[in-house]
Backbone as ProteinMPNN parsed JSONL, in Angstrom:
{"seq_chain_A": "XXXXXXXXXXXXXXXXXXXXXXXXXXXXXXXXXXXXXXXXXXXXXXXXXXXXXXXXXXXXXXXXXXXXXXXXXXXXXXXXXXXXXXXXXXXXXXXXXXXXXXXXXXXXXXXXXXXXXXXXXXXXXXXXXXXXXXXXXXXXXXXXXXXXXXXXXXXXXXXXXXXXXXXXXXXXXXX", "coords_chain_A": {"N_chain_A": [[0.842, -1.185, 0.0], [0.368, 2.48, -0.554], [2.007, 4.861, 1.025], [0.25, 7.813, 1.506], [0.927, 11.035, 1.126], [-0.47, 13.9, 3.383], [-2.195, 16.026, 2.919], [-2.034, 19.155, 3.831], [-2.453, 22.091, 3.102], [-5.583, 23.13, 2.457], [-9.769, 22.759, 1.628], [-11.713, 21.895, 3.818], [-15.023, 20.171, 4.448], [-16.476, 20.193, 7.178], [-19.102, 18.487, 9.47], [-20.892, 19.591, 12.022], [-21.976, 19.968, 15.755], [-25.005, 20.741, 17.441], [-25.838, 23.0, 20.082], [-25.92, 21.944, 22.465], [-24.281, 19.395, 22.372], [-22.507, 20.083, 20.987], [-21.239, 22.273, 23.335], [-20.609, 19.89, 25.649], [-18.928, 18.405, 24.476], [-16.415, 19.929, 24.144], [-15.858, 20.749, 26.579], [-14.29, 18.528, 26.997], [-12.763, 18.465, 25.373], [-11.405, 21.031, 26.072], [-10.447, 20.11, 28.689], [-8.362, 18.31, 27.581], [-6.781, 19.703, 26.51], [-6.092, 21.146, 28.869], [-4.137, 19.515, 30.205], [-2.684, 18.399, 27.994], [-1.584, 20.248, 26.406], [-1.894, 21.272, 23.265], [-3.08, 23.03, 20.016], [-5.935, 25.103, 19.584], [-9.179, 24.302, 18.512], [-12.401, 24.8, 16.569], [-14.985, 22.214, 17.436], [-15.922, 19.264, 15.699], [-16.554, 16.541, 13.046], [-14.901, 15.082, 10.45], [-16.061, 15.526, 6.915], [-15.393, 15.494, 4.698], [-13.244, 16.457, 2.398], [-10.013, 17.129, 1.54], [-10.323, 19.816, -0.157], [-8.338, 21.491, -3.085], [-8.61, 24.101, -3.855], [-11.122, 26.389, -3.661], [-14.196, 26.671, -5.345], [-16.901, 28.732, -6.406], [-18.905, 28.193, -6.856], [-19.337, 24.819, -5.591], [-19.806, 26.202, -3.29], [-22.21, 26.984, -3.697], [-23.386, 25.259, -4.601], [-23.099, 22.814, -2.15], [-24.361, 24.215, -0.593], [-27.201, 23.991, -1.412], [-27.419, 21.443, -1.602], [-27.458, 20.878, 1.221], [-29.676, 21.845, 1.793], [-31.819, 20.352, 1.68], [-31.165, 18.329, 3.236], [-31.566, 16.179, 6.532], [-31.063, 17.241, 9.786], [-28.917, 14.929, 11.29], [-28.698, 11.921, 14.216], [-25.908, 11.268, 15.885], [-24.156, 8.24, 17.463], [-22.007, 7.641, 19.983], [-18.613, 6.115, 20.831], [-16.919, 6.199, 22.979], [-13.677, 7.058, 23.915], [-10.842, 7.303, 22.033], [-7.15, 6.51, 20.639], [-5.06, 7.179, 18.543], [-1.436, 6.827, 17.247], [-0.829, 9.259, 16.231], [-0.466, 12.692, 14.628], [-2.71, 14.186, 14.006], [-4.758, 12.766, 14.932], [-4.525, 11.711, 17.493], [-5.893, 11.877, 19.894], [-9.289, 11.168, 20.247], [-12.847, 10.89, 19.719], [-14.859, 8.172, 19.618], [-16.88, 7.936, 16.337], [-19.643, 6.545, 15.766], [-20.005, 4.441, 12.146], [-22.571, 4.747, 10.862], [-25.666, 4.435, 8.884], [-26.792, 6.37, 8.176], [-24.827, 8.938, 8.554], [-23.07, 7.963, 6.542], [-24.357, 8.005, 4.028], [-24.468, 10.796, 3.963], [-21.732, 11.521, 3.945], [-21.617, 10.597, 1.713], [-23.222, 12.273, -0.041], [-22.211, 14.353, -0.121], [-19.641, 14.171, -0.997], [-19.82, 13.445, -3.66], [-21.446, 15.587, -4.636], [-19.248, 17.446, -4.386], [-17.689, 16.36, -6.133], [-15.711, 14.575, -5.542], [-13.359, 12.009, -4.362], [-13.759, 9.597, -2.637], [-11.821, 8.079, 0.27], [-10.716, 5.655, 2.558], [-13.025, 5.958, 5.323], [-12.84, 7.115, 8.079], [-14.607, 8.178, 10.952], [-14.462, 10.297, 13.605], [-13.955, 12.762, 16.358], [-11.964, 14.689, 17.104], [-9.91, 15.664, 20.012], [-7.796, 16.364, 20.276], [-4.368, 17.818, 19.1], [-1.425, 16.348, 18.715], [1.411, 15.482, 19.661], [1.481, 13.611, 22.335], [2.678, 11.51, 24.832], [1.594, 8.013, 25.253], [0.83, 6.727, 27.394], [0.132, 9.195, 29.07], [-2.008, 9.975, 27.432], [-3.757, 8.007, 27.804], [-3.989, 7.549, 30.72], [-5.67, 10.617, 30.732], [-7.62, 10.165, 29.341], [-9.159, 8.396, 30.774], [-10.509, 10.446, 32.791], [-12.136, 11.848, 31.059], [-15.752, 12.177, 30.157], [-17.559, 12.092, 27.339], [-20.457, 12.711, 24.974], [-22.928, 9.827, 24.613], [-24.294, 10.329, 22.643], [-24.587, 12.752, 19.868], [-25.837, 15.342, 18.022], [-25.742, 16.2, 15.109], [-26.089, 18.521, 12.866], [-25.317, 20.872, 11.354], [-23.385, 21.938, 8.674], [-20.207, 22.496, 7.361], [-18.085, 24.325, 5.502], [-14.422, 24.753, 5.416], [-11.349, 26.737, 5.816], [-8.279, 25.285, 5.576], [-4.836, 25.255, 7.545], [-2.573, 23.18, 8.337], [-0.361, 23.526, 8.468], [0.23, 26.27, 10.255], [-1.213, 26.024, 12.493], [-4.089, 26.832, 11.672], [-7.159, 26.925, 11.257], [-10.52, 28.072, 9.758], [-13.507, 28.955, 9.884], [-15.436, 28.93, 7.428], [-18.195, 29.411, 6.24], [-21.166, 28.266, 6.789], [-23.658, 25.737, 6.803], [-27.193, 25.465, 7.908], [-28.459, 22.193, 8.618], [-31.348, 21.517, 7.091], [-33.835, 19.848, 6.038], [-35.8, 19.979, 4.172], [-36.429, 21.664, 1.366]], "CA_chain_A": [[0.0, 0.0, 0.0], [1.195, 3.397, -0.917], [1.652, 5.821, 2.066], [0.095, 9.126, 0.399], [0.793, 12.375, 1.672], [-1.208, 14.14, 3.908], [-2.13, 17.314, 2.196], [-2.192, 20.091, 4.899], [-4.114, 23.165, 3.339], [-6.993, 23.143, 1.717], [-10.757, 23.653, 2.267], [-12.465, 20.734, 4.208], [-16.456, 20.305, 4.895], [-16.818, 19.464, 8.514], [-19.84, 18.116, 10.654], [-20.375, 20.446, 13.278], [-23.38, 19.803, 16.208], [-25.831, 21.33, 18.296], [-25.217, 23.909, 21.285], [-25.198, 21.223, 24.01], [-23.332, 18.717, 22.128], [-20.867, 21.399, 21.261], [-20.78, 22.409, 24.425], [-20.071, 18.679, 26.42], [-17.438, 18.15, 23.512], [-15.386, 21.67, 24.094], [-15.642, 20.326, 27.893], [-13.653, 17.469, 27.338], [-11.031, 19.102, 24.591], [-10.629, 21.988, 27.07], [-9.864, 19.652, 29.505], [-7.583, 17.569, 27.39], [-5.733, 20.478, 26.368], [-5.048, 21.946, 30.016], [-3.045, 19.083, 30.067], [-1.659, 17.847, 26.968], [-1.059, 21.591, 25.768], [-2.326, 21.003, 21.918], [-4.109, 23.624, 19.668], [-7.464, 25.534, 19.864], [-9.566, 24.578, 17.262], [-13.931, 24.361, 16.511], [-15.496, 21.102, 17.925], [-16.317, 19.282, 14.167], [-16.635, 15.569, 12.775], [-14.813, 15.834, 9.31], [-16.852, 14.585, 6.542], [-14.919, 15.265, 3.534], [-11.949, 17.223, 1.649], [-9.628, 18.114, 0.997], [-10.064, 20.256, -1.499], [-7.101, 22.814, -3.316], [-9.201, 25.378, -3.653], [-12.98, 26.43, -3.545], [-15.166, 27.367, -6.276], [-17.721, 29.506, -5.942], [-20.313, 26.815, -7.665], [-19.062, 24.465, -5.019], [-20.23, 26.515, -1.786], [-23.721, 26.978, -4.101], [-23.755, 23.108, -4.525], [-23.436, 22.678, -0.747], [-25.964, 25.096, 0.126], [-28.246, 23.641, -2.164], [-27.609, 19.858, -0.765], [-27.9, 21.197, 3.0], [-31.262, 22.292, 2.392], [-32.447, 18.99, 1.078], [-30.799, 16.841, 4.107], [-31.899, 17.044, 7.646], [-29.836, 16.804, 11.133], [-28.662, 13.196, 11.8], [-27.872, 12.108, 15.199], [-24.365, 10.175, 15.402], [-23.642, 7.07, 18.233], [-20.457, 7.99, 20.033], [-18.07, 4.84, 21.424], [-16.058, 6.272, 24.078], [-12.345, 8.004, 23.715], [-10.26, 6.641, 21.347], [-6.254, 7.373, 20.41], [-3.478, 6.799, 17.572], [-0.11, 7.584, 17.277], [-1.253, 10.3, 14.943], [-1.201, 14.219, 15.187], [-4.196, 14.458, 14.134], [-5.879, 11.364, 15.311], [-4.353, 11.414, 18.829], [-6.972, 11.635, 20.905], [-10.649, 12.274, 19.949], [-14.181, 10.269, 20.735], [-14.855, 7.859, 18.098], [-18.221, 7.881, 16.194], [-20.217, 5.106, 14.669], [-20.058, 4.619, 11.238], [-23.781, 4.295, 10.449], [-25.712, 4.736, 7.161], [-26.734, 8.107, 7.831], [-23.101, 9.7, 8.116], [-22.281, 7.519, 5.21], [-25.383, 8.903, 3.081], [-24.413, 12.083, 4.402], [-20.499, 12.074, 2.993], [-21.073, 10.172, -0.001], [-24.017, 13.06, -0.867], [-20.991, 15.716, -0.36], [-18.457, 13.259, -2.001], [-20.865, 13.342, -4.867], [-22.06, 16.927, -5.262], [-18.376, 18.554, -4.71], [-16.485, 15.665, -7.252], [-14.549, 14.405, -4.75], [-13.427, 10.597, -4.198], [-13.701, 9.088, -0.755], [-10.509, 6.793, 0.252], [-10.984, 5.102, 3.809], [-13.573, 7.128, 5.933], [-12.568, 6.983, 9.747], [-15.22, 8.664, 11.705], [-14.345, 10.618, 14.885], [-14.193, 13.895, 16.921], [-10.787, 14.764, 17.841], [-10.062, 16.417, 21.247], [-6.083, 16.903, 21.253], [-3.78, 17.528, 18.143], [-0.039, 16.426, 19.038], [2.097, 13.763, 19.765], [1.428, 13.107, 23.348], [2.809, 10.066, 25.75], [0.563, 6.992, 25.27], [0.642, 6.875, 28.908], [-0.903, 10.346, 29.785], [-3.44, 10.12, 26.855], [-4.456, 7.191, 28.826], [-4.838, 8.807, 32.131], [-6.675, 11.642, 30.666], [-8.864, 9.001, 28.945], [-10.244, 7.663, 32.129], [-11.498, 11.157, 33.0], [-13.293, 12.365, 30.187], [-16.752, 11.967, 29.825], [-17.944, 12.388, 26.198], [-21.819, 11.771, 25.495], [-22.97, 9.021, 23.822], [-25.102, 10.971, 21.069], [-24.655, 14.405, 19.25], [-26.732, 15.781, 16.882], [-24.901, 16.788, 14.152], [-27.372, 19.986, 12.461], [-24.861, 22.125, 10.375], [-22.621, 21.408, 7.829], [-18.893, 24.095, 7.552], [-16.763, 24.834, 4.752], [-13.427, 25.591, 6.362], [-10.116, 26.698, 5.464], [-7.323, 24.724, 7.124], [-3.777, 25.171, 7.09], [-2.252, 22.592, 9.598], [1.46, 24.112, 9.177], [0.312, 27.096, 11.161], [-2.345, 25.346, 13.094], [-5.274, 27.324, 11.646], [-9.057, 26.001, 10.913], [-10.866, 28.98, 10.005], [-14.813, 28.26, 9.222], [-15.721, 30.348, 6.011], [-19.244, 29.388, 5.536], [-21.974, 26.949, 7.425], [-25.025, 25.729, 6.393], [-27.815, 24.175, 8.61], [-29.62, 20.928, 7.83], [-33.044, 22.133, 7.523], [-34.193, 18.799, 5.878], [-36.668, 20.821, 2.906], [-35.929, 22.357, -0.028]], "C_chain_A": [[0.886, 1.247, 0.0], [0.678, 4.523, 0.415], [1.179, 7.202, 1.206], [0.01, 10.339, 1.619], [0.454, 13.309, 1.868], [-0.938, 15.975, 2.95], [-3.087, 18.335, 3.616], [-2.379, 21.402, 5.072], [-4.597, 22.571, 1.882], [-8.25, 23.592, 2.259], [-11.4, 21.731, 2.221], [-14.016, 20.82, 4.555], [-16.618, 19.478, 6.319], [-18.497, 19.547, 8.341], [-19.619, 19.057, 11.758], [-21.872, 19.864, 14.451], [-24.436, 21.04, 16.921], [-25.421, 21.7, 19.572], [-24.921, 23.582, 22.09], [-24.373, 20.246, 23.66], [-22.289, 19.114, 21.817], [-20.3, 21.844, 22.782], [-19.708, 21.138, 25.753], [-18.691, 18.616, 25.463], [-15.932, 18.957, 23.836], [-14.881, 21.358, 25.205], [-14.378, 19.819, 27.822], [-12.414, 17.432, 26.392], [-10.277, 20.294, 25.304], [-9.758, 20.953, 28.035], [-8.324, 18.508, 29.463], [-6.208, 18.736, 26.94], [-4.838, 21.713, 27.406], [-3.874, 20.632, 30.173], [-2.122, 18.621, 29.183], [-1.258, 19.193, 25.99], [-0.857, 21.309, 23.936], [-3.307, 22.583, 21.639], [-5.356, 23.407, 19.854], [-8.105, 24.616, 18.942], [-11.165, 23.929, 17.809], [-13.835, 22.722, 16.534], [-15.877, 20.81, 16.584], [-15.991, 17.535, 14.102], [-16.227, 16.118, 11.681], [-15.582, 14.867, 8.31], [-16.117, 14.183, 5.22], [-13.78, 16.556, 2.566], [-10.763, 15.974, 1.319], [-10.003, 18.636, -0.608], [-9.321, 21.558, -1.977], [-7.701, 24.092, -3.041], [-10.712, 25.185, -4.031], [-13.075, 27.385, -4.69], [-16.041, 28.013, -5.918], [-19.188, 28.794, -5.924], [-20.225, 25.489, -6.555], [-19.936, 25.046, -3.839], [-22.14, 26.734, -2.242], [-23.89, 25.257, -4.087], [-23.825, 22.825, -3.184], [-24.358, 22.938, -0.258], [-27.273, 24.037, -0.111], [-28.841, 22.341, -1.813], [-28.497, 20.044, 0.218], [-29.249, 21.704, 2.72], [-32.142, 21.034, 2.384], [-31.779, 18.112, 2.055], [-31.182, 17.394, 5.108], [-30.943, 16.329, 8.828], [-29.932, 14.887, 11.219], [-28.109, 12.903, 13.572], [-26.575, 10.647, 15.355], [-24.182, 9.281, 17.084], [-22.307, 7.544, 18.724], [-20.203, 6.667, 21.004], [-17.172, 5.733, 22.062], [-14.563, 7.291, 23.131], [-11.617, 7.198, 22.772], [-8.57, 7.334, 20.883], [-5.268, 6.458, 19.38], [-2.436, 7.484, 18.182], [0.158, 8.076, 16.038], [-1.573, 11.363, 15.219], [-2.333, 14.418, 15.012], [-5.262, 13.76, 14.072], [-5.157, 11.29, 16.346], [-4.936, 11.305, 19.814], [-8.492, 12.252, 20.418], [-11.526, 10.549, 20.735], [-14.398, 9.51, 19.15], [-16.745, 7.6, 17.863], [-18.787, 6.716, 14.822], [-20.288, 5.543, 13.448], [-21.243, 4.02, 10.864], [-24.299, 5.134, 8.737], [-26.41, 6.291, 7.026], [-25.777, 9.156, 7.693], [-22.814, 9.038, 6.655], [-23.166, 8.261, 3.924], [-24.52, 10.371, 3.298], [-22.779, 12.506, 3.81], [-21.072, 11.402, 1.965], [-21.772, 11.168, -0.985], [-22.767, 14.432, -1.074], [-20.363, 15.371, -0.812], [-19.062, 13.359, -3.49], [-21.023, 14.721, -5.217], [-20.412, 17.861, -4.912], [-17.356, 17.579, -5.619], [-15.442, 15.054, -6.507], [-14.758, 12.722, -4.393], [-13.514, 10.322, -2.674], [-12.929, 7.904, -0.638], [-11.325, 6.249, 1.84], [-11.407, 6.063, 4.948], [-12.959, 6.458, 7.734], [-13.171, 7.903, 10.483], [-15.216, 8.878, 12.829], [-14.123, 12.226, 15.468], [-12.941, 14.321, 17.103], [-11.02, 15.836, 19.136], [-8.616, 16.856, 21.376], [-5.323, 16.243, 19.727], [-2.546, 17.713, 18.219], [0.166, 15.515, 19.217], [2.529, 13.539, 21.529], [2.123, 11.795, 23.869], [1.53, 9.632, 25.559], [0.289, 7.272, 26.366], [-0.368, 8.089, 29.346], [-1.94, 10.44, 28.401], [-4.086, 9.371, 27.482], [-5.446, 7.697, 30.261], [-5.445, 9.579, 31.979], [-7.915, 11.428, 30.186], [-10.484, 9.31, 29.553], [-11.107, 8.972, 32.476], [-12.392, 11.997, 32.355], [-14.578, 11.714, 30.191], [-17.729, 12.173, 28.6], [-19.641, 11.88, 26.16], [-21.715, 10.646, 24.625], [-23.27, 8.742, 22.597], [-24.512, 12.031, 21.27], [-25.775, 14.243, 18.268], [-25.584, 16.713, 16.228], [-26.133, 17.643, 12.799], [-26.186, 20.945, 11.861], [-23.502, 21.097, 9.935], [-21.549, 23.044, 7.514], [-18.146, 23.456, 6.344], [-15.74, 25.791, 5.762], [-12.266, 25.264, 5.926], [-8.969, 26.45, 6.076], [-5.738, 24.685, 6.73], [-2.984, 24.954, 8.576], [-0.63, 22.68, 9.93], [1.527, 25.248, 10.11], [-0.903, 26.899, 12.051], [-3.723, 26.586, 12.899], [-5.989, 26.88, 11.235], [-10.056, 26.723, 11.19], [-12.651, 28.389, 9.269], [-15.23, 29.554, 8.005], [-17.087, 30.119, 5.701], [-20.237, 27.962, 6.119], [-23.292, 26.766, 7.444], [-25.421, 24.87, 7.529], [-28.956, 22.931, 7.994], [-30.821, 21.259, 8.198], [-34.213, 20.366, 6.696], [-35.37, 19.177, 4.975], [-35.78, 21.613, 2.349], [-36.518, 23.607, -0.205]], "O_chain_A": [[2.022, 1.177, 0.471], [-0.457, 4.892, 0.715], [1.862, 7.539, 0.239], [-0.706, 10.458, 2.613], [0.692, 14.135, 0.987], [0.015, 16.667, 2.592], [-4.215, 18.238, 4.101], [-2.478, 22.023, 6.13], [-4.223, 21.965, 0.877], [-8.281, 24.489, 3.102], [-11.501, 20.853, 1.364], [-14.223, 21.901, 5.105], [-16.857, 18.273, 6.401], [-19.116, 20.25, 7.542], [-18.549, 19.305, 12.314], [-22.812, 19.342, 13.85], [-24.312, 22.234, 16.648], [-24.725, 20.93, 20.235], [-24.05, 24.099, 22.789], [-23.543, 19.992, 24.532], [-21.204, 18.684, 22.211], [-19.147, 21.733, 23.2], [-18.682, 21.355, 26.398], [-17.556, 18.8, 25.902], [-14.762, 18.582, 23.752], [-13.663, 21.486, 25.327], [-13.42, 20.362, 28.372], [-11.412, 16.722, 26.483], [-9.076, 20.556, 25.248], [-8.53, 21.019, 28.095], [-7.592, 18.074, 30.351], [-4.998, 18.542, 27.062], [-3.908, 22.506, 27.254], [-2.692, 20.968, 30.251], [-0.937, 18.441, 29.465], [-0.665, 19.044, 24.922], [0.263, 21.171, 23.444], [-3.98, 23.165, 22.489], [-5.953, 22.366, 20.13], [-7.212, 23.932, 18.441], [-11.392, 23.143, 18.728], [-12.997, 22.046, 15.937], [-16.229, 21.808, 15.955], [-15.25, 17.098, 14.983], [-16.632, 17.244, 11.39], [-15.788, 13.69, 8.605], [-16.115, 13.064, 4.707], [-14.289, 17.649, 2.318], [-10.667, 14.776, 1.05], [-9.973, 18.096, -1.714], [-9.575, 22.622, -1.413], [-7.37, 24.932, -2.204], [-11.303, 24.219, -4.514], [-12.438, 28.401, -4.97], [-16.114, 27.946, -4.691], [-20.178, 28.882, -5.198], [-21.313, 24.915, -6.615], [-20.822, 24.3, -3.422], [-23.078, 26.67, -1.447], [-24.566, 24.43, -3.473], [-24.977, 22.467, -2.936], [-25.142, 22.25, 0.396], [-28.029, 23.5, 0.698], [-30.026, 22.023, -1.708], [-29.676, 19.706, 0.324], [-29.92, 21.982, 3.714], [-33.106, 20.882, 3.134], [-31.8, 16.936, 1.692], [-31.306, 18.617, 5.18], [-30.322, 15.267, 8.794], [-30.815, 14.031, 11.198], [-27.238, 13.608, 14.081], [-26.563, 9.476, 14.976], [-24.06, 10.12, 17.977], [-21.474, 7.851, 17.871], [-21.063, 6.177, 21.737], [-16.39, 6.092, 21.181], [-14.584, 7.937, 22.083], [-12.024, 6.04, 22.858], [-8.543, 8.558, 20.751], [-4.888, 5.297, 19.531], [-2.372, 8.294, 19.106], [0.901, 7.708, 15.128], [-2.597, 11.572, 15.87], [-3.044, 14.862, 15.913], [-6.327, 13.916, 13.475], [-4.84, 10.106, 16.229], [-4.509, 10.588, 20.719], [-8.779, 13.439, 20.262], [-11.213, 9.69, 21.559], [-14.218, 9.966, 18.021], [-17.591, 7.266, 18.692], [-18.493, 6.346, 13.685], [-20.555, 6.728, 13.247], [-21.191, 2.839, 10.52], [-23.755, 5.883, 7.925], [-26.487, 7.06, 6.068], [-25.857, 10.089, 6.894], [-22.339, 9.713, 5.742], [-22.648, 8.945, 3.041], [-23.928, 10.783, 2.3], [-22.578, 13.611, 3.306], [-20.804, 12.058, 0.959], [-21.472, 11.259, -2.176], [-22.621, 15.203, -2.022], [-19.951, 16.251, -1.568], [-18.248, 13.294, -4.412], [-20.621, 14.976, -6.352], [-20.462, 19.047, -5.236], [-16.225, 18.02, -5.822], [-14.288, 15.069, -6.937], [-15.849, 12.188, -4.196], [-13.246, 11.101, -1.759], [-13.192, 6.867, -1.248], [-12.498, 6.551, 2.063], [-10.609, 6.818, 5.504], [-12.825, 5.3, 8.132], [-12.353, 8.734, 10.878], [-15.784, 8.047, 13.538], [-14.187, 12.978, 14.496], [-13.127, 13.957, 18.264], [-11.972, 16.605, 19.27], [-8.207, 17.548, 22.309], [-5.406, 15.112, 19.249], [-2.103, 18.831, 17.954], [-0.6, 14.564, 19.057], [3.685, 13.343, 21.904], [2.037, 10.889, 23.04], [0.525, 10.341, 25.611], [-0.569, 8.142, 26.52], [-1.465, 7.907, 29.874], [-2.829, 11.267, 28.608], [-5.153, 9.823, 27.898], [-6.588, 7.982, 30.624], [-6.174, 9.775, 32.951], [-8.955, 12.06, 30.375], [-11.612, 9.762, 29.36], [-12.328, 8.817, 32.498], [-13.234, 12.719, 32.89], [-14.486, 10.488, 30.237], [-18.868, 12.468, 28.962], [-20.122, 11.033, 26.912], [-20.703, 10.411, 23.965], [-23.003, 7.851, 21.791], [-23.997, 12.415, 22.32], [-26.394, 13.252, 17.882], [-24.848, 17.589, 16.683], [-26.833, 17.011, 12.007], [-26.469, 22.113, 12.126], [-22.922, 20.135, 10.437], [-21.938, 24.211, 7.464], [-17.717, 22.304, 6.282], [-15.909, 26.803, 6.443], [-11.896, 24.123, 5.648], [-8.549, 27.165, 6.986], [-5.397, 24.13, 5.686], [-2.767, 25.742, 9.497], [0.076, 22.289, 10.86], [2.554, 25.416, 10.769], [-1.573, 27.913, 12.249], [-4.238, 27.124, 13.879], [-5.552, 26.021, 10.469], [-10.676, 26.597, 12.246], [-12.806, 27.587, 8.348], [-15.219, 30.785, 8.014], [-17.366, 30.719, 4.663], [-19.945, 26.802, 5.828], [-24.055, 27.533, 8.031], [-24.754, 23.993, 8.079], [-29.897, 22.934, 7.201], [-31.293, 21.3, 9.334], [-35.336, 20.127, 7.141], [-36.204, 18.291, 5.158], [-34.71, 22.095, 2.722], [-36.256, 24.276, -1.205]]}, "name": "protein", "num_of_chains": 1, "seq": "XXXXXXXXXXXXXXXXXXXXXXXXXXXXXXXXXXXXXXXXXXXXXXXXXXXXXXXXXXXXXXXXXXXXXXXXXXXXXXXXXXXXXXXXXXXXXXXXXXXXXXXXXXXXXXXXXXXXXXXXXXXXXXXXXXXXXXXXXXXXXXXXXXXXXXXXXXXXXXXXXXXXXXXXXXXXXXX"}
């Protein structure tokens, strides 16, 4: 298998949720980042990018989707961690057929292929000790659901750790 290299700007379409599931989430990345001292960044499930650059026909194609899909709510399994900056510690979330509907309709309407989806939240982007991601594990409490209700175009450029949101539609589920 061919390692392929991580392309680190572009413009990605996160998953974002609802005010209290944002909120419990933020909890438990604040709390991972008083100790594991990792960047800020918006609470977000990613669904699909990269892409080089944005069209303008693109953020109308989105729109246009997001009106026609409505909020999904997503299964969360507990904490989960690689030995990956930016899979080091997050909350991992079921891969059911409504997330999958839900990228393959954005995989579809912005032209974009989908390689191996891995569905999860992150909470802490660095290269931590196994050991103390562990310990900080045990005291998080993540929920078990979100509601995931808006969909973000966002411009990310992970050499200067920025992940700026440029544009977010909500799933209103009518046209």
């Amino acid at each position: 298998m061919i390692n392929e290299k991580r392309i680190s700007k572009g413009f990605w379409v996160w998953g974002q949720f609802d005010s209290k599931a944002t909120e419990l989430i933020t909890h438990c990345h604040s709390k991972a980042n008083e100790v594991l001292k990792g960047p800020s960044f918006d609470m977000h499930l990613t669904l699909s990018g990269p892409m080089q650059e944005l069209k303008s026909n693109q953020n109308n194609k989105l729109n246009k989707l997001v009106q026609s899909l409505s909020p999904i709510t997503l299964q969360l399994k507990g904490i989960g961690m690689k030995e990956q900056f930016f899979q080091s510690l997050f909350i991992n979330v079921s891969n059911d057929p409504s997330l999958i509907n839900l990228k393959s309709q954005i995989d579809s309407k912005l032209n974009l292929t989908s390689k191996n989806y891995f569905p999860h939240i992150s909470l802490y982007y660095g290269n931590a000790e196994y050991q103390s991601k562990l310990e900080l594990a045990d005291g998080l409490e993540p929920p078990e659901e979100v509601f995931l209700d808006k969909i973000s175009i966002v411009k990310v450029d992970e050499t200067i750790k920025s992940w700026k949101v440029l544009d977010s539609f909500s799933l209103s589920g009518h046209a």
